[in-house]
Amino acid sequence: MTNRVAVVLAAGEGKRMQSSLPKVLHSVCGKTLLGHVVSAVNAVCSQIIVVIGHKGDEVKKACGEQVHYVRQAQQLGTGHAVQQAEPLLPASGTVFVLCGDTPLLTAETLQHLLAAHQEAQAAATILTAKVPEPFGYGRIVRDGGRVVKIVEEKDATAEERKISEINTGTYIFDAQLLREALGKLHTNNAQGEYYLTDCIEELIRKDKVVTTYLLPDYRLALGVNDRLQLAEAQAIMQKHINEKLMAAGVTMIDPQTAYIDADVKIGRDTVIMPNTVLRGATQIGEQCIIGPNSELIDCQVGNEVVFRHSVAVKASLADKVTVGPFAHLRPETVLHSGVKVGDFVEIKKSDVGENTKIAHLAYVGDAQIGRKANLGAGTIIVNYDGRKKHLTIIGDEAFVGCSSNLVAPVTIGDGAFVAAGSTITKDVPAGALSLARAYQVNKEGRAARLLKKKTDE
Ligand code: UD1
Ligand code: CA
């Protein structure tokens, strides 16, 4: 691996995407196109060089420090792009060249390609595929089985255009021989570009061994050029992710509507119900029921959790928590084991202790709540005074009656009881009953008059 370097071409604009975002930064299953390529390449190469150009700074920012960058100021062709990386290439060793827009390429495919390259002791090995519609691709021209050259669609003869074996744009080269071949490139072709593919013909002219590895499933070579191909790549990858999860013991009631990002982890015997979206770094334990109609982004979920018709972002849910229907858990929400969060409850930046119940219609923000507490329907934590957020502390086994406002900063002690309809502005000691509402006045016989007036109108 030490002398294996990858050059990833990502300088093009990708005009057909019709986007202000550079093509390689579009996402499939929660990761950018370039991110998928870099992940696959990471498994086989010790160093990755990304050739940037169009909106290069954006690409650099998104892809980060894990790779090296070289700039291609003008996009004069794939050969010209690799020439920009030349100063960073090792004197000897192996160079992978890939495009930044092939998200379905896997580390496994690259390993097969490398094995073919090593076995043939080749100067170059091309990853090829046989496709039903080869239009637009470079074709692999052979003579008696041996590769002669790669010809681009625009330069091909009618006969060559009938060839269904195409160049996927992924290759391995011997570093030294690639360097020499790059020096010979010219723009004498239909597009007036420096074609990387011409290096193949040059190596063959020098009697070097050029071999190929044919991808068994041509769809894995899919390059994304427009939104339709982006959706195709998404569908293929989603199917792979879901099949892998099912093979590992996850039940999916309707895999077609389970949208699960590439890095999500799910434990055995968990059931994913229809219309469930699991994104980012979400991890889910065993024997949970997730969905239907739910979205979890960057969440940590324990075992035996039930999460129905709800949304959670950057929240942590311990074992046996139940959420929903129709709850919203916002960042920094921590629910300890056995917590029950019911319908129309929003929780933000709060720690909720074991077996506490917040069963209906509540807002909880910036709170620390103990164990076995009960927040009644309509409990509102008034955490914001228009300028600052304040903390509310609720003790173990405290009971907050329905429609109470807890005006922060405030503390409700262990085992305290807040009467329904209270607006609490001062601390409530442990064990105390607190009433903070107007007293009720009953006026005998006065109802009839009011009701009469109403019907007279
Ligand atoms: C290239 C191959 C073709 C192959 C196809 C597979 C050449 C001449 N042709 O076609 O045989 O079938 O890929 O998709 O290589 N790029 C740069 N700088 C440039 C030009 C391109 O970085 O100056 C990058 C693009 O951003 C893209 C990749 O190289 O990621 C491929 O470019 P693209 O224009 O899509 O490929 P083609 O030239 O059409
Ligand atoms: Ca092109």
Tab-separated table of C-alpha atoms and ligand atoms in Angstrom, residues 16 78 152 154 191 193, ligand 2:
chain	number	residue	atom	x	y	z
A	16	ARG	CA	-25.661	18.834	-16.858
A	78	THR	CA	-8.536	14.151	-18.343
A	152	GLU	CA	-13.815	8.266	-27.508
A	154	LYS	CA	-16.660	11.548	-30.838
A	191	GLN	CA	-12.605	17.588	-28.717
A	193	GLU	CA	-8.499	17.894	-25.307
B	2	CA	CA	-15.704	15.416	-21.421
